[in-house]
XYZ file of N, CA and C in Angstrom:
660
model
N -32.880 -12.893 25.518
C -31.750 -12.089 25.072
C -30.500 -12.968 24.978
N -29.863 -12.941 23.836
C -28.631 -13.693 23.614
C -27.485 -12.709 23.432
N -26.394 -12.941 24.130
C -25.227 -12.067 24.038
C -23.982 -12.918 23.856
N -22.998 -12.405 23.109
C -21.780 -13.180 22.884
C -20.612 -12.636 23.702
N -19.456 -13.260 23.542
C -18.278 -12.892 24.329
C -17.265 -12.071 23.563
N -17.750 -11.253 22.625
C -16.834 -10.426 21.839
C -15.897 -9.628 22.745
N -14.612 -9.706 22.447
C -13.617 -9.000 23.231
C -12.757 -9.900 24.095
N -13.197 -11.145 24.277
C -12.442 -12.053 25.150
C -11.157 -12.554 24.497
N -11.212 -12.819 23.195
C -10.073 -13.453 22.532
C -9.496 -12.626 21.383
N -10.065 -11.465 21.105
C -9.625 -10.682 19.953
C -8.160 -10.304 19.997
N -7.717 -9.791 21.141
C -6.325 -9.375 21.253
C -5.357 -10.531 21.127
N -5.671 -11.639 21.786
C -4.787 -12.807 21.747
C -4.708 -13.404 20.345
N -5.848 -13.484 19.678
C -5.866 -14.056 18.334
C -5.112 -13.170 17.357
N -5.284 -11.867 17.494
C -4.543 -10.936 16.645
C -3.044 -11.041 16.896
N -2.674 -11.192 18.149
C -1.265 -11.360 18.512
C -0.677 -12.587 17.824
N -1.430 -13.696 17.822
C -0.973 -14.915 17.141
C -0.755 -14.651 15.658
N -1.694 -13.942 15.030
C -1.579 -13.671 13.595
C -0.329 -12.851 13.286
N -0.054 -11.848 14.107
C 1.164 -11.061 13.916
C 2.396 -11.943 14.108
N 2.348 -12.806 15.120
C 3.489 -13.678 15.413
C 3.821 -14.596 14.242
N 2.800 -15.198 13.630
C 3.091 -16.133 12.536
C 3.528 -15.388 11.280
N 2.980 -14.199 11.054
C 3.449 -13.406 9.915
C 4.922 -13.052 10.084
N 5.293 -12.608 11.277
C 6.699 -12.301 11.545
C 7.570 -13.549 11.405
N 7.079 -14.665 11.918
C 7.847 -15.907 11.851
C 8.110 -16.325 10.413
N 7.099 -16.202 9.570
C 7.248 -16.604 8.175
C 8.137 -15.631 7.417
N 7.883 -14.333 7.568
C 8.676 -13.359 6.820
C 10.132 -13.326 7.275
N 10.385 -13.533 8.560
C 11.764 -13.554 9.062
C 12.367 -14.953 9.039
N 11.598 -15.922 8.540
C 12.057 -17.301 8.321
C 12.568 -17.960 9.603
N 11.866 -17.726 10.708
C 12.304 -18.272 11.991
C 12.341 -19.803 12.033
N 11.371 -20.512 11.419
C 11.477 -21.981 11.439
C 12.770 -22.495 10.808
N 13.214 -21.838 9.731
C 14.454 -22.265 9.076
C 15.657 -22.023 9.981
N 15.670 -20.887 10.671
C 16.778 -20.604 11.584
C 16.774 -21.566 12.774
N 15.576 -21.957 13.215
C 15.500 -22.933 14.308
C 16.075 -24.277 13.858
N 15.800 -24.647 12.624
C 16.351 -25.896 12.094
C 17.874 -25.820 11.986
N 18.391 -24.658 11.566
C 19.839 -24.479 11.489
C 20.471 -24.568 12.874
N 19.786 -23.986 13.865
C 20.282 -24.062 15.242
C 20.397 -25.515 15.694
N 19.368 -26.304 15.387
C 19.377 -27.716 15.780
C 20.535 -28.473 15.135
N 20.936 -28.022 13.924
C 22.037 -28.674 13.213
C 23.394 -28.055 13.542
N 23.386 -27.013 14.386
C 24.640 -26.354 14.730
C 25.249 -25.578 13.582
N 24.400 -24.999 12.741
C 24.865 -24.276 11.554
C 24.602 -22.785 11.720
N 25.635 -21.959 11.499
C 25.507 -20.500 11.542
C 25.167 -20.049 10.127
N 23.886 -20.115 9.782
C 23.471 -19.902 8.402
C 22.930 -18.515 8.150
N 23.837 -17.537 8.052
C 23.402 -16.156 7.822
C 22.707 -16.024 6.470
N 21.621 -15.260 6.462
C 20.972 -14.893 5.200
C 20.031 -13.729 5.458
N 19.773 -12.955 4.419
C 18.767 -11.903 4.499
C 17.381 -12.537 4.454
N 16.413 -11.854 5.059
C 15.035 -12.343 5.047
C 14.097 -11.250 4.559
N 12.854 -11.627 4.393
C 11.818 -10.644 4.105
C 11.481 -9.877 5.383
N 10.595 -8.888 5.241
C 10.141 -8.107 6.381
C 8.634 -7.911 6.307
N 8.012 -7.773 7.458
C 6.584 -7.464 7.505
C 6.317 -6.007 7.159
N 7.320 -5.166 7.353
C 7.154 -3.730 7.133
C 6.703 -3.458 5.698
N 5.631 -2.688 5.564
C 5.165 -2.254 4.257
C 4.349 -3.264 3.474
N 4.072 -4.414 4.054
C 3.306 -5.429 3.332
C 1.843 -5.004 3.186
N 1.186 -5.567 2.177
C -0.252 -5.364 1.961
C -0.985 -6.594 2.490
N -1.804 -6.396 3.507
C -2.493 -7.499 4.174
C -4.000 -7.341 4.007
N -4.630 -8.335 3.423
C -6.087 -8.368 3.290
C -6.631 -9.232 4.420
N -7.492 -8.651 5.244
C -8.079 -9.368 6.375
C -9.525 -9.705 6.038
N -9.833 -10.976 5.941
C -11.197 -11.420 5.685
C -11.934 -11.446 7.010
N -12.776 -10.454 7.204
C -13.455 -10.249 8.468
C -13.337 -8.785 8.841
N -14.316 -8.301 9.577
C -14.297 -6.898 9.987
C -14.803 -6.741 11.414
N -14.786 -7.846 12.173
C -15.252 -7.812 13.551
C -14.120 -7.585 14.537
N -14.324 -8.062 15.750
C -13.383 -7.819 16.838
C -11.986 -8.347 16.529
N -11.887 -9.555 15.992
C -10.576 -10.121 15.679
C -9.845 -9.270 14.652
N -10.552 -8.901 13.586
C -9.940 -8.141 12.502
C -9.516 -6.751 12.954
N -10.353 -6.087 13.728
C -10.023 -4.744 14.221
C -8.800 -4.799 15.128
N -8.731 -5.810 15.979
C -7.558 -5.981 16.836
C -6.299 -6.237 16.016
N -6.422 -7.024 14.958
C -5.264 -7.302 14.114
C -4.785 -6.036 13.416
N -5.711 -5.263 12.869
C -5.332 -4.025 12.188
C -4.565 -3.099 13.125
N -5.007 -3.005 14.373
C -4.335 -2.146 15.348
C -2.919 -2.637 15.635
N -2.736 -3.938 15.694
C -1.416 -4.486 16.020
C -0.470 -4.483 14.825
N -1.010 -4.412 13.623
C -0.172 -4.320 12.433
C 0.260 -2.891 12.136
N -0.460 -1.919 12.678
C -0.186 -0.513 12.372
C 1.269 -0.108 12.608
N 1.913 -0.509 13.707
C 3.310 -0.099 13.914
C 4.279 -0.624 12.853
N 3.865 -1.633 12.097
C 4.720 -2.192 11.058
C 4.503 -1.501 9.711
N 3.736 -0.416 9.717
C 3.478 0.351 8.490
C 2.884 -0.537 7.400
N 2.022 -1.438 7.835
C 1.362 -2.368 6.920
C 0.111 -1.716 6.336
N -0.144 -1.982 5.067
C -1.385 -1.528 4.432
C -2.447 -2.609 4.652
N -3.396 -2.331 5.529
C -4.409 -3.316 5.911
C -5.744 -2.977 5.266
N -6.376 -3.976 4.671
C -7.722 -3.819 4.126
C -8.634 -4.837 4.791
N -9.685 -4.352 5.457
C -10.665 -5.237 6.074
C -11.767 -5.554 5.071
N -12.226 -6.789 5.071
C -13.276 -7.234 4.152
C -14.436 -7.788 4.969
N -15.624 -7.213 4.772
C -16.812 -7.652 5.492
C -17.941 -8.016 4.554
N -19.045 -8.451 5.114
C -20.192 -8.833 4.293
C -20.704 -7.668 3.453
N -20.641 -6.460 4.020
C -21.118 -5.279 3.283
C -20.076 -4.177 3.373
N -20.070 -3.326 2.351
C -19.138 -2.202 2.330
C -19.586 -1.130 3.321
N -18.633 -0.555 4.019
C -18.871 0.578 4.904
C -17.544 1.289 5.105
N -17.547 2.326 5.890
C -16.337 3.105 6.081
C -15.199 2.212 6.581
N -14.134 2.127 5.807
C -12.979 1.332 6.196
C -13.091 -0.148 5.922
N -14.178 -0.572 5.282
C -14.403 -2.001 5.025
C -14.832 -2.207 3.575
N -14.182 -3.138 2.893
C -14.536 -3.506 1.525
C -15.528 -4.658 1.568
N -16.510 -4.637 0.672
C -17.503 -5.709 0.624
C -16.870 -7.011 0.144
N -17.308 -8.113 0.729
C -16.797 -9.425 0.343
C -16.989 -9.681 -1.148
N -18.062 -9.147 -1.709
C -18.334 -9.338 -3.134
C -17.240 -8.732 -4.013
N -16.460 -7.805 -3.458
C -15.415 -7.125 -4.231
C -14.010 -7.610 -3.887
N -13.904 -8.704 -3.147
C -12.591 -9.129 -2.657
C -11.651 -9.573 -3.770
N -12.184 -10.099 -4.867
C -11.323 -10.618 -5.928
C -10.349 -9.568 -6.448
N -10.777 -8.308 -6.465
C -9.915 -7.241 -6.977
C -8.711 -6.987 -6.077
N -8.807 -7.396 -4.811
C -7.721 -7.155 -3.859
C -6.649 -8.238 -3.891
N -7.009 -9.425 -4.345
C -6.144 -10.591 -4.168
C -4.826 -10.545 -4.935
N -4.792 -10.096 -6.196
C -3.523 -10.142 -6.932
C -2.417 -9.283 -6.322
N -2.770 -8.262 -5.555
C -1.769 -7.366 -4.971
C -1.494 -7.653 -3.500
N -2.153 -8.651 -2.932
C -1.990 -8.941 -1.505
C -0.687 -9.696 -1.244
N 0.021 -9.282 -0.192
C 1.187 -10.036 0.270
C 0.764 -11.128 1.249
N -0.331 -10.870 1.957
C -0.861 -11.853 2.908
C -2.371 -11.718 2.966
N -3.039 -12.843 3.156
C -4.487 -12.874 3.366
C -4.727 -13.567 4.695
N -5.392 -12.868 5.608
C -5.663 -13.416 6.935
C -7.163 -13.626 7.079
N -7.583 -14.871 7.247
C -8.999 -15.192 7.415
C -9.352 -15.189 8.898
N -10.300 -14.333 9.262
C -10.807 -14.267 10.636
C -12.328 -14.302 10.563
N -12.821 -15.386 9.985
C -14.227 -15.501 9.624
C -14.983 -16.460 10.529
N -16.273 -16.193 10.728
C -17.125 -17.165 11.420
C -17.485 -18.300 10.468
N -18.031 -19.362 11.000
C -18.469 -20.485 10.170
C -19.913 -20.250 9.740
N -20.103 -19.853 8.494
C -21.433 -19.642 7.935
C -21.478 -20.272 6.546
N -22.667 -20.326 5.969
C -22.766 -20.885 4.623
C -22.064 -19.986 3.603
N -21.966 -18.669 3.916
C -21.290 -17.746 3.000
C -19.771 -17.903 3.051
N -19.249 -18.304 4.202
C -17.792 -18.405 4.341
C -17.270 -19.824 4.129
N -18.150 -20.796 3.982
C -17.726 -22.187 3.821
C -16.842 -22.342 2.586
N -15.608 -22.743 2.801
C -14.625 -22.934 1.738
C -14.534 -21.717 0.814
N -14.612 -20.542 1.414
C -14.431 -19.310 0.644
C -13.057 -19.294 -0.021
N -12.058 -19.764 0.720
C -10.704 -19.834 0.179
C -10.540 -21.166 -0.544
N -11.144 -21.238 -1.722
C -11.104 -22.466 -2.517
C -10.010 -22.363 -3.578
N -9.970 -23.315 -4.484
C -8.914 -23.332 -5.498
C -8.938 -22.074 -6.353
N -10.131 -21.612 -6.717
C -10.231 -20.409 -7.545
C -9.723 -19.186 -6.791
N -10.109 -19.061 -5.520
C -9.661 -17.943 -4.688
C -8.137 -17.955 -4.578
N -7.580 -19.106 -4.228
C -6.136 -19.203 -4.027
C -5.365 -18.948 -5.315
N -5.945 -19.320 -6.448
C -5.260 -19.132 -7.729
C -5.094 -17.660 -8.080
N -5.910 -16.801 -7.481
C -5.823 -15.362 -7.755
C -4.691 -14.690 -6.981
N -4.129 -15.395 -6.015
C -3.028 -14.844 -5.228
C -1.718 -15.000 -5.983
N -0.851 -14.021 -5.856
C 0.434 -14.112 -6.540
C 1.379 -15.054 -5.793
N 2.413 -15.476 -6.472
C 3.372 -16.402 -5.880
C 3.973 -15.811 -4.604
N 4.090 -16.650 -3.573
C 4.702 -16.212 -2.327
C 3.754 -15.624 -1.311
N 2.497 -15.448 -1.684
C 1.521 -14.895 -0.741
C 1.382 -15.816 0.471
N 1.208 -15.205 1.634
C 1.023 -15.953 2.874
C -0.469 -16.014 3.205
N -0.996 -17.202 3.391
C -2.398 -17.411 3.762
C -2.448 -17.805 5.234
N -3.197 -17.041 6.018
C -3.306 -17.285 7.457
C -4.771 -17.530 7.796
N -5.043 -18.560 8.583
C -6.416 -18.795 9.042
C -6.450 -18.846 10.560
N -7.132 -17.848 11.137
C -7.292 -17.772 12.590
C -8.761 -17.694 12.969
N -9.630 -18.084 12.024
C -11.066 -18.013 12.272
C -11.673 -19.391 12.453
N -12.201 -19.945 11.364
C -12.783 -21.274 11.381
C -12.171 -22.104 10.256
N -11.897 -23.368 10.561
C -11.178 -24.217 9.628
C -11.857 -24.392 8.292
N -13.199 -24.463 8.284
C -13.881 -24.757 7.026
C -13.996 -23.554 6.101
N -13.378 -22.429 6.459
C -13.302 -21.307 5.522
C -12.297 -21.591 4.411
N -11.427 -22.572 4.636
C -10.384 -22.924 3.670
C -10.656 -24.310 3.093
N -10.538 -24.417 1.779
C -10.591 -25.721 1.112
C -9.236 -26.391 1.348
N -9.206 -27.350 2.248
C -7.941 -27.952 2.670
C -7.174 -28.567 1.506
N -7.845 -29.310 0.654
C -7.164 -29.960 -0.467
C -6.555 -28.931 -1.411
N -7.290 -27.849 -1.660
C -6.784 -26.805 -2.550
C -5.555 -26.134 -1.951
N -5.580 -25.894 -0.640
C -4.428 -25.268 0.007
C -3.219 -26.196 -0.010
N -3.434 -27.474 0.270
C -2.325 -28.430 0.250
C -1.668 -28.456 -1.130
N -2.474 -28.394 -2.173
C -1.927 -28.393 -3.531
C -1.033 -27.180 -3.763
N -1.460 -26.016 -3.279
C -0.663 -24.794 -3.452
C 0.611 -24.836 -2.608
N 0.518 -25.375 -1.404
C 1.701 -25.481 -0.545
C 2.714 -26.459 -1.122
N 2.219 -27.572 -1.624
C 3.098 -28.601 -2.178
C 3.822 -28.107 -3.420
N 3.147 -27.289 -4.202
C 3.775 -26.727 -5.405
C 4.821 -25.676 -5.058
N 4.775 -25.170 -3.828
C 5.701 -24.126 -3.418
C 5.254 -22.729 -3.784
N 4.054 -22.599 -4.325
C 3.603 -21.284 -4.787
C 3.143 -20.394 -3.641
N 2.482 -20.978 -2.637
C 1.971 -20.212 -1.507
C 2.581 -20.710 -0.204
N 2.480 -19.864 0.815
C 2.875 -20.222 2.179
C 1.662 -20.033 3.075
N 1.663 -20.680 4.238
C 0.470 -20.581 5.082
C 0.806 -20.783 6.550
N -0.099 -20.270 7.386
C -0.094 -20.539 8.827
C -1.540 -20.799 9.220
N -1.778 -21.923 9.868
C -3.130 -22.319 10.252
C -3.199 -22.569 11.751
N -4.175 -21.951 12.391
C -4.471 -22.295 13.783
C -5.722 -23.164 13.856
N -6.483 -23.174 12.775
C -7.709 -23.971 12.676
C -7.660 -24.751 11.370
N -8.264 -25.933 11.362
C -8.183 -26.799 10.196
C -9.531 -27.462 9.930
N -9.636 -28.037 8.750
C -10.798 -28.841 8.380
C -10.269 -30.130 7.762
N -10.322 -31.254 8.485
C -11.025 -31.479 9.759
C -10.208 -30.980 10.951
N -10.882 -30.923 12.094
C -10.224 -30.543 13.344
C -10.794 -31.360 14.497
N -9.925 -31.945 15.321
C -8.463 -31.961 15.192
C -8.006 -32.813 14.016
N -6.802 -32.533 13.555
C -6.270 -33.308 12.437
C -6.006 -34.745 12.872
N -6.466 -35.709 12.089
C -6.176 -37.112 12.425
C -4.727 -37.457 12.102
N -4.178 -38.472 12.741
C -2.814 -38.912 12.419
C -2.687 -39.236 10.935
N -1.573 -38.819 10.351
C -1.324 -39.124 8.953
C -1.953 -38.164 7.967
N -2.697 -37.165 8.446
C -3.310 -36.206 7.522
C -2.219 -35.443 6.771
N -2.433 -35.152 5.478
C -1.403 -34.475 4.675
C -0.956 -33.121 5.226
N -1.799 -32.432 5.976
C -1.384 -31.140 6.513
C -0.209 -31.264 7.480
N -0.116 -32.385 8.180
C 0.987 -32.562 9.132
C 2.344 -32.423 8.450
N 2.445 -32.909 7.236
C 3.734 -32.918 6.536
C 3.782 -31.939 5.369
N 2.779 -31.084 5.241
C 2.752 -30.141 4.123
C 3.922 -29.162 4.229
N 4.601 -28.899 3.123
C 5.692 -27.922 3.152
C 5.143 -26.501 3.229
N 5.997 -25.572 3.625
C 5.636 -24.146 3.632
C 4.455 -23.838 4.539
N 4.295 -24.628 5.608
C 3.149 -24.463 6.503
C 3.599 -24.399 7.955
N 3.054 -23.417 8.676
C 3.207 -23.323 10.124
C 1.851 -23.652 10.726
N 1.807 -24.679 11.572
C 0.540 -25.217 12.062
C 0.507 -25.201 13.584
N -0.573 -24.656 14.148
C -0.771 -24.695 15.600
C -2.167 -25.249 15.894
N -2.355 -25.883 17.060
C -3.599 -26.618 17.351
C -4.689 -25.776 18.012
N -5.202 -24.777 17.281
C -6.312 -23.939 17.748
C -5.992 -23.292 19.101
N -4.853 -22.626 19.136
C -4.399 -21.997 20.385
C -4.317 -20.477 20.293
N -4.708 -19.898 19.162
C -4.500 -18.464 18.960
C -5.115 -17.614 20.069
N -6.303 -17.972 20.512
C -6.968 -17.192 21.551
C -6.746 -17.714 22.950
N -5.985 -18.790 23.066
C -5.811 -19.453 24.365
C -4.550 -18.950 25.054
N -4.696 -17.861 25.789
C -3.575 -17.263 26.497
C -3.935 -17.055 27.960
N -2.934 -16.751 28.750
C -3.169 -16.478 30.167
C -4.176 -15.343 30.316
N -5.169 -15.544 31.135
C -6.151 -14.498 31.399
C -7.329 -14.462 30.452
N -7.315 -15.316 29.415
C -8.393 -15.274 28.422
C -9.742 -15.603 29.049
N -9.778 -16.641 29.888
C -11.057 -17.028 30.487
C -11.503 -16.021 31.545
N -10.554 -15.366 32.197
C -10.921 -14.296 33.130
C -11.567 -13.138 32.382
N -11.005 -12.791 31.215
C -11.606 -11.736 30.395
C -13.002 -12.138 29.946
N -13.152 -13.395 29.519
C -14.462 -13.870 29.072
C -15.484 -13.788 30.197
N -15.065 -14.147 31.412
C -15.977 -14.092 32.556
C -16.374 -12.657 32.870
N -15.407 -11.741 32.819
C -15.724 -10.334 33.086
C -16.708 -9.793 32.056
N -16.485 -10.149 30.794
C -17.388 -9.686 29.736
C -18.785 -10.248 29.955
N -18.876 -11.535 30.301
C -20.179 -12.154 30.547
C -20.893 -11.484 31.719
N -20.169 -11.220 32.790
C -20.774 -10.584 33.961
C -21.240 -9.169 33.637
N -20.450 -8.450 32.845
C -20.858 -7.099 32.444
C -22.159 -7.140 31.654
N -22.289 -8.129 30.753
C -23.521 -8.262 29.966
C -24.718 -8.523 30.889
N -24.518 -9.399 31.867
C -25.598 -9.746 32.801
C -26.017 -8.537 33.629
N -25.044 -7.767 34.099
C -25.358 -6.593 34.917
C -26.165 -5.568 34.129
N -25.767 -5.334 32.884
C -26.507 -4.383 32.047
C -27.933 -4.871 31.827
N -28.072 -6.157 31.507
C -29.399 -6.722 31.263
C -30.264 -6.675 32.520
N -29.659 -6.969 33.672
C -30.412 -6.972 34.933
C -30.952 -5.592 35.281
N -30.287 -4.559 34.785
C -30.730 -3.187 35.047
C -31.683 -2.673 33.972
N -32.093 -3.574 33.077
C -33.050 -3.195 32.042
C -32.433 -2.670 30.769
N -31.120 -2.742 30.662
C -30.444 -2.243 29.472
C -30.218 -3.318 28.429
N -29.657 -2.886 27.316
C -29.327 -3.816 26.232
C -27.824 -4.093 26.293
N -27.422 -5.332 26.501
C -25.997 -5.655 26.575
C -25.260 -5.228 25.306
N -24.045 -4.692 25.442
C -23.278 -4.256 24.270
C -23.046 -5.360 23.244
N -22.961 -6.601 23.703
C -22.707 -7.721 22.798
C -23.976 -8.494 22.439
N -25.123 -7.849 22.567
C -26.385 -8.516 22.244
C -26.391 -8.971 20.790
N -26.907 -10.169 20.564
C -26.945 -10.761 19.233
C -28.367 -10.690 18.693
N -28.486 -10.221 17.455
C -29.790 -10.189 16.797
C -30.023 -11.553 16.151
N -31.029 -12.260 16.607
C -31.331 -13.596 16.094
C -32.421 -13.481 15.032
N -32.142 -13.925 13.788
C -33.161 -13.848 12.735
C -34.391 -14.672 13.094
N -35.543 -14.209 12.653
C -36.778 -14.960 12.885
C -36.797 -16.223 12.025
């Protein structure tokens, strides 16, 4: 029996995604730079309220993100491998992209998700769209994203990259319109305690002859 740790990092990762969306829309990096220069640079900013957010993924991370975006009156669409109640099939995602204000990738690393966000995918997004990756780095075609960031057409926040860790001198370090963190979205106080509790709960259920809630179906 194989069981995973679903639930250990979902809340923390979703919190990170909300934080970077707020940071980008409220232009916090620019205000921090003004502070460093001693400049009182008043300006209006965008808002997260009312934005249309497409979440690539429909598992624990995505569900947690949708819950945390709800107070901002955001229109959230979850995208999964197959269509079901509240989830759009990945095969139909192209129709969602032109109207999205933000696309948040919370995907596992599989052959289906490898470089899903490639040049063609990114080209379907309208100018100013925010691309967020809090899943696996190889879901994004790094070169294609750098091209869009450099042109100024798209904005992004990445907690995971391809390659990872980024080597010194990699173009992502200096890419414009990018907020970059070193795979810390799920790394918060208490995360490992939660993971341990979840693991112990799975073991207790299994020891009593039950099926752990996080049991994984392994293909033959």
